[in-house]
Every structure is written in structure tokens, then in C-alpha cells.
């Protein structure tokens, strides 16, 4: 069976998006969206449109040259960041390398040889003078840069909403709705290549004997190739597979969330819930399942409808003060 990612339908493309209509046009719809030419005016993008070397030199000129963890993938892996054969570690190694030298290593990489990448490097802490204006998000939203050769990141999710901007090279994003979780064959939750669990399916060469239900996920997927200056909005927790298609690739991304405190991010809570509930006797686990359905998913309606507003607490409107108080309470409970 041919499951070519390039044959999938594309996400919707949206133009004319401003800060005023961002929610109505993008985030309220809860679907990925492509913003063509979003950053075509960035000097870094314009450098990338000239050549890989121009983009690399531009970054080197603006780099603060701090040490980074440069990942190295041996030749023969086709650039796929993944596990080793026994799933006890990763198929790549990392070494401390200063930014300018790391970029040079990527630019000098030879076809068929080892491949290199830097992941999730905070822009503000590592570069000076990069003009990366994003009119859709608040000015204090942090940006991160991803640099590398032809690297493929398996399907994973982010815990925050994401706008990713292709700066140099080309990338293919393939996106799966959260409801396809069971058909993506997710790997270990507590040993991951980069913090989030990933699909075990090699989507460039799927093994349907090992992953027979993957075609169901493929049938629900969207895929798009982005060029320098293009951006994509990825809602959380949509799964996305990212393939860098050029010899040298640069991406800038922005994450943001309405969660007031970092400790309230959902994935750590999922792991704690597994720890708390998974090994309970069946009767107790079913009882807690009912409680979660009642309080968390409101399957019986508003669970606090019978309480006055001032007494609803965490079941009412979440405020920064309430979130911070709950964080302190949870920290005390989990000691």
C-alpha cells in the first residue's frame, strides 16, 4: 500500500490574519492553518531565499556564540531522530559545540554523510538583532530556533499552541487529529527523543505488519510543504511529523498557552494520573473514571452548577491567583 505523505490533502490556507481576527480565523476553529508568506519580510528569511550559505552566515553574524548541544545522526539513518534498536536509548549523540561552529558543521555536511541539528534554542538568549516580528502574538512570546540538515522528527504533539515559521530550506508538515492516537502507535511515555512521546511509525516507509492500523491515521491526516517565509499554526495536541527537505534548514517557532502556571501543563498530569490510577483494583479505577468524567469532562453537566459563584473555587473561573494557589497546594501534596 502506498501511503505517500505528499498525496495527502493540505491544511486550509488563511490570509489577511491580524491580531484582531486571529482567534476567529485561526485558534477558535481548532484546525491547522497555513499562513503563506507570513515572514517573507524578515531579513533572515530573505537571506535564506538567496542560499543556504547566506542564511547560515546571517545567523553566524548575529550569534552570541554560546555553547549548544549539537546532535549528530550517523549516516544511513536518513536523518530520522528516533530510538536505538532496543528502545533503551536514542539513535543520535550530542556534544557541546559553540553556535557558529555548529552552523558551520551543518553547512559543510556532505550528502550521504552524518547529519547534524540543533533543537529548540531560545532566540533571545543566543542571537542579537534578529528581526522576527510576529504581529499575532504578544510581544513577550518567546521564540525558538531549530537548525539542521535533512532531519525527520517523528509525529509528536506540543503542550502549547504553536506557530512555526520556515526560514531557510523546505519542510513538510504532516498533521494528525488527536483522535488518531490509537492508530499512531505511540512509543514510551517516559523515555522520549525530545521530551514528548513520538509515533513508532516510520511514516516515510511504514511497516504495516508492525503497525496495521496506521492507514486509518493516514486517511485522517493533512500534509503540506512550506517554503521560506511560510508559517503554520498547529493546535495542541495535534500530532505532527516534520521532515526537513533541504541540505540546510532553519525554522523559528512560537509556543503560547492560556495555562497560568507551567506545572499545570497536561502531559505531566497525564503521567501522574497513570501512576495514580492504572494499578488500582478494577472497582476503584472505574469509580475514579466516573469522577473524572463528572468533574473534568462535565458529562453530567456543570458539576458546580449548584454552588454559588464565590464557592466554586477550582470548578469556577480560573484566575492567575487561583492557579498559583493550587500550584502551591499540589507541590505540598506531591512531596
Coordinates of C-alpha atoms in Angstrom, one line a residue:
X1 CA 0.0 0.0 0.0
X2 CA 1.3 3.4 -1.0
X3 CA 1.0 6.0 1.8
X4 CA 2.7 8.9 0.3
X5 CA 2.6 12.0 2.6
X6 CA 2.8 14.3 -0.4
X7 CA -0.5 12.8 -1.7
X8 CA -2.5 13.9 1.4
X9 CA -4.8 16.9 1.4
X10 CA -3.3 20.2 2.6
X11 CA -4.5 22.1 5.7
X12 CA -6.6 25.2 5.0
X13 CA -4.7 28.3 4.0
X14 CA -5.7 31.6 5.6
X15 CA -4.7 35.1 4.5
X16 CA -5.5 38.5 6.0
X17 CA -5.0 37.4 9.6
X18 CA -4.4 40.2 12.1
X19 CA -4.2 40.3 15.9
X20 CA -7.9 41.4 15.9
X21 CA -9.2 38.4 13.9
X22 CA -6.6 35.8 15.0
X23 CA -8.9 34.0 17.3
X24 CA -11.9 33.9 14.9
X25 CA -9.9 33.0 11.9
X26 CA -7.3 30.6 13.4
X27 CA -7.5 29.4 17.0
X28 CA -11.2 29.1 17.6
X29 CA -11.5 26.7 14.7
X30 CA -9.1 24.1 16.2
X31 CA -7.7 23.1 12.8
X32 CA -4.1 23.6 11.5
X33 CA -3.8 26.6 9.2
X34 CA -1.1 27.7 6.7
X35 CA -0.1 31.3 6.5
X36 CA 1.8 31.7 3.2
X37 CA 4.4 34.5 3.1
X38 CA 3.9 35.2 6.8
X39 CA 7.5 36.2 7.4
X40 CA 8.7 36.9 3.9
X41 CA 9.9 40.4 5.0
X42 CA 12.2 39.1 7.7
X43 CA 15.9 39.7 6.8
X44 CA 16.7 36.2 7.9
X45 CA 14.1 34.8 5.5
X46 CA 15.4 36.9 2.7
X47 CA 18.9 35.6 3.3
X48 CA 17.5 32.0 3.3
X49 CA 15.8 32.7 -0.1
X50 CA 19.3 33.6 -1.5
X51 CA 21.0 30.4 -0.4
X52 CA 21.7 28.0 2.5
X53 CA 25.1 29.6 3.0
X54 CA 23.6 33.1 3.2
X55 CA 21.2 32.0 5.9
X56 CA 23.9 30.4 7.8
X57 CA 26.3 33.3 7.5
X58 CA 23.5 35.7 8.6
X59 CA 22.9 33.6 11.7
X60 CA 26.6 33.4 12.5
X61 CA 26.9 37.2 12.2
X62 CA 24.1 37.6 14.8
X63 CA 25.1 34.8 17.1
X64 CA 26.2 35.3 20.7
X65 CA 28.2 32.1 20.1
X66 CA 27.1 30.3 23.2
X67 CA 27.7 26.5 23.6
X68 CA 24.9 24.3 22.4
X69 CA 24.1 20.6 22.3
X70 CA 24.8 19.6 18.7
X71 CA 23.0 16.4 17.8
X72 CA 24.7 14.0 15.3
X73 CA 22.9 11.3 13.4
X74 CA 25.2 8.6 11.8
X75 CA 25.0 8.2 8.0
X76 CA 22.5 5.5 7.0
X77 CA 19.7 6.6 9.3
X78 CA 18.2 9.0 6.7
X79 CA 18.2 11.7 9.3
X80 CA 15.3 10.2 11.4
X81 CA 15.6 11.2 15.0
X82 CA 14.5 8.1 16.8
X83 CA 15.3 5.3 19.3
X84 CA 18.1 2.8 19.1
X85 CA 17.1 -0.8 18.1
X86 CA 16.4 -1.9 21.7
X87 CA 14.4 1.2 22.6
X88 CA 16.8 1.7 25.6
X89 CA 18.3 5.0 24.2
X90 CA 18.4 7.1 21.1
X91 CA 20.0 6.7 17.7
X92 CA 21.8 10.0 17.9
X93 CA 24.5 11.5 20.1
X94 CA 25.1 15.1 21.4
X95 CA 28.2 17.2 22.0
X96 CA 28.8 20.7 23.3
X97 CA 29.6 23.0 20.4
X98 CA 29.5 26.7 20.0
X99 CA 26.8 28.1 17.8
X100 CA 28.9 29.4 15.0
X101 CA 30.9 26.2 14.8
X102 CA 27.7 24.1 14.9
X103 CA 26.2 26.1 12.0
X104 CA 29.5 25.6 10.0
X105 CA 29.3 21.9 10.7
X106 CA 25.8 21.8 9.2
X107 CA 26.8 23.8 6.2
X108 CA 29.8 21.6 5.5
X109 CA 27.9 18.3 5.9
X110 CA 28.2 16.1 2.8
X111 CA 25.4 14.2 1.1
X112 CA 25.3 10.7 2.4
X113 CA 27.3 11.5 5.5
X114 CA 26.4 12.2 9.1
X115 CA 23.7 14.8 9.7
X116 CA 23.5 17.4 12.4
X117 CA 20.9 19.6 14.1
X118 CA 20.2 22.0 17.0
X119 CA 16.8 21.8 18.6
X120 CA 14.7 24.3 20.5
X121 CA 17.4 27.0 21.0
X122 CA 15.9 30.2 22.7
X123 CA 16.4 33.0 20.2
X124 CA 16.6 35.9 22.7
X125 CA 19.4 34.2 24.7
X126 CA 21.5 33.2 21.7
X127 CA 21.1 35.9 19.0
X128 CA 21.2 39.6 18.9
X129 CA 19.5 41.8 16.3
X130 CA 17.3 39.2 14.6
X131 CA 14.1 40.9 13.4
X132 CA 11.4 38.3 14.0
X133 CA 8.3 40.3 14.5
X134 CA 5.1 38.3 15.0
X135 CA 2.0 40.6 15.0
X136 CA -0.3 37.8 16.0
X137 CA 1.1 37.2 19.4
X138 CA 2.0 39.3 22.4
X139 CA 5.5 40.9 22.3
X140 CA 6.7 38.8 25.3
X141 CA 6.0 35.4 23.5
X142 CA 9.4 33.7 23.3
X143 CA 10.8 32.4 20.0
X144 CA 12.9 29.3 19.4
X145 CA 15.2 28.3 16.5
X146 CA 15.7 24.9 15.0
X147 CA 18.7 24.3 12.7
X148 CA 19.8 21.2 10.9
X149 CA 20.5 19.2 7.8
X150 CA 17.9 16.8 6.3
X151 CA 16.3 15.7 9.6
X152 CA 12.9 14.0 10.2
X153 CA 11.2 14.3 13.5
X154 CA 8.6 11.6 14.1
X155 CA 5.0 12.5 14.8
X156 CA 4.6 14.1 18.2
X157 CA 2.5 16.7 20.0
X158 CA 3.2 20.0 21.7
X159 CA 1.6 21.0 25.0
X160 CA 1.1 24.6 23.8
X161 CA -0.3 26.1 20.6
X162 CA 2.4 26.6 18.0
X163 CA 3.2 28.9 15.1
X164 CA 6.2 27.5 13.2
X165 CA 7.9 29.7 10.5
X166 CA 10.1 28.2 7.9
X167 CA 13.1 30.4 7.4
X168 CA 15.5 28.5 5.2
X169 CA 15.1 25.3 3.3
X170 CA 11.8 23.5 2.8
X171 CA 9.8 21.4 5.3
X172 CA 6.9 19.1 5.1
X173 CA 4.4 19.1 8.0
X174 CA 2.1 16.1 8.2
X175 CA -0.6 16.5 10.9
X176 CA -2.9 14.0 12.6
X177 CA -6.0 14.9 14.7
X178 CA -5.8 13.9 18.4
X179 CA -8.4 11.3 17.8
X180 CA -5.9 9.2 15.8
X181 CA -3.8 8.5 18.9
X182 CA -4.6 4.7 18.9
X183 CA -3.6 4.4 15.2
X184 CA -0.2 6.2 15.6
X185 CA 1.4 3.5 17.8
X186 CA 2.9 5.9 20.4
X187 CA 6.3 4.9 21.9
X188 CA 7.3 5.1 25.6
X189 CA 5.9 8.0 27.6
X190 CA 8.8 8.2 30.0
X191 CA 11.7 7.8 27.5
X192 CA 11.4 10.2 24.6
X193 CA 13.7 11.7 22.0
X194 CA 13.0 15.3 22.9
X195 CA 10.5 15.4 25.9
X196 CA 7.3 14.4 24.1
X197 CA 6.3 10.8 23.2
X198 CA 6.5 10.0 19.5
X199 CA 4.9 7.7 17.0
X200 CA 6.7 4.5 16.3
X201 CA 5.6 4.5 12.7
X202 CA 8.2 5.4 10.1
X203 CA 5.9 7.5 8.0
X204 CA 8.3 7.6 5.1
X205 CA 8.4 3.8 4.9
X206 CA 5.6 2.4 7.1
X207 CA 5.7 -1.2 8.3
X208 CA 2.0 -2.3 8.2
X209 CA 2.8 -5.6 9.7
X210 CA 4.0 -3.9 12.9
X211 CA 1.5 -1.0 12.6
X212 CA -1.6 -2.4 10.8
X213 CA -3.9 0.5 11.8
X214 CA -1.7 3.3 10.6
X215 CA -3.6 3.6 7.3
X216 CA -6.6 4.8 9.4
X217 CA -4.4 7.7 10.8
X218 CA -3.1 8.4 7.3
X219 CA -6.6 8.7 5.9
X220 CA -7.4 11.4 8.5
X221 CA -4.1 13.3 8.0
X222 CA -3.2 16.6 6.4
X223 CA 0.2 17.4 4.8
X224 CA 1.8 20.5 3.3
X225 CA 5.2 21.6 2.1
X226 CA 6.3 25.0 3.3
X227 CA 8.9 27.3 1.8
X228 CA 10.9 30.2 3.4
X229 CA 8.6 32.8 4.8
X230 CA 5.6 30.4 5.2
X231 CA 4.2 29.6 8.6
X232 CA 1.8 27.0 10.0
X233 CA -0.4 27.1 13.1
X234 CA -0.6 23.8 14.9
X235 CA -3.2 23.5 17.7
X236 CA -2.3 21.5 20.8
X237 CA -2.3 18.5 21.0
X238 CA -2.4 17.7 17.2
X239 CA 0.3 15.2 16.3
X240 CA 2.7 16.4 13.6
X241 CA 5.5 14.8 11.7
X242 CA 8.1 17.2 10.4
X243 CA 10.5 16.4 7.5
X244 CA 13.3 18.9 6.6
X245 CA 13.7 18.6 2.8
X246 CA 16.8 20.7 2.2
X247 CA 20.5 20.3 2.9
X248 CA 20.3 23.1 5.4
X249 CA 17.1 24.1 7.2
X250 CA 16.1 26.8 9.7
X251 CA 12.8 27.2 11.5
X252 CA 11.6 29.7 14.1
X253 CA 8.6 28.8 16.3
X254 CA 6.5 30.4 18.9
X255 CA 4.6 28.5 21.7
X256 CA 1.9 30.0 23.8
X257 CA -0.7 28.8 26.2
X258 CA -3.6 30.1 28.3
X259 CA -2.4 27.9 31.2
X260 CA -1.3 30.2 34.0
X261 CA 1.5 28.1 35.5
X262 CA 3.9 25.7 33.8
X263 CA 3.3 23.0 36.3
X264 CA -0.3 22.7 35.1
X265 CA 0.7 21.5 31.6
X266 CA -1.3 18.5 30.7
X267 CA 1.3 15.9 29.9
X268 CA 3.0 15.7 33.3
X269 CA -0.6 15.5 34.8
X270 CA -1.3 12.5 32.4
X271 CA 1.8 10.7 33.7
X272 CA 0.8 11.3 37.3
X273 CA -2.7 10.1 36.5
X274 CA -1.3 6.9 35.1
X275 CA 0.8 6.5 38.2
X276 CA -2.2 7.1 40.5
X277 CA -4.9 5.2 38.7
X278 CA -3.5 2.5 36.4
X279 CA -2.7 -0.1 39.1
X280 CA -5.8 0.4 41.3
X281 CA -8.3 -2.5 41.6
X282 CA -10.9 -2.5 38.9
X283 CA -13.7 -1.2 41.1
X284 CA -11.7 1.7 42.3
X285 CA -10.4 2.6 38.9
X286 CA -13.9 2.6 37.5
X287 CA -15.1 4.8 40.3
X288 CA -12.3 7.3 39.6
X289 CA -13.1 7.1 35.9
X290 CA -16.6 8.2 36.8
X291 CA -15.3 11.0 38.9
X292 CA -13.1 12.3 36.1
X293 CA -15.9 12.1 33.7
X294 CA -18.1 14.1 36.1
X295 CA -15.6 16.8 37.1
X296 CA -13.2 17.1 34.2
X297 CA -15.4 16.4 31.2
X298 CA -18.8 17.5 32.7
X299 CA -20.6 14.5 31.3
X300 CA -23.5 15.3 33.7
X301 CA -23.5 19.0 33.1
X302 CA -21.7 21.7 35.1
X303 CA -20.5 19.8 38.3
X304 CA -20.6 23.1 40.3
X305 CA -24.0 24.4 39.0
X306 CA -25.5 24.0 42.5
X307 CA -22.8 26.2 44.1
X308 CA -22.8 30.0 44.3
X309 CA -20.0 31.6 42.3
X310 CA -17.9 32.6 45.3
X311 CA -17.8 28.9 46.4
X312 CA -16.9 27.2 43.2
X313 CA -13.2 27.5 43.6
X314 CA -11.3 25.5 41.1
X315 CA -14.6 24.4 39.5
X316 CA -15.3 28.1 38.6
X317 CA -13.4 30.6 36.6
X318 CA -9.6 30.0 36.7
X319 CA -7.6 33.1 37.6
X320 CA -3.9 33.6 38.0
X321 CA -4.2 33.8 41.7
X322 CA -6.3 30.6 42.0
X323 CA -3.8 28.8 39.7
X324 CA -0.8 29.8 41.7
X325 CA -2.5 28.8 45.0
X326 CA -3.4 25.4 43.5
X327 CA 0.2 25.0 42.3
X328 CA 1.4 25.6 45.9
X329 CA -1.1 23.1 47.3
X330 CA -0.2 20.4 44.7
X331 CA 3.5 20.9 45.4
X332 CA 2.9 20.3 49.1
X333 CA 0.8 17.2 48.3
X334 CA 3.3 15.6 46.0
X335 CA 6.3 15.9 48.3

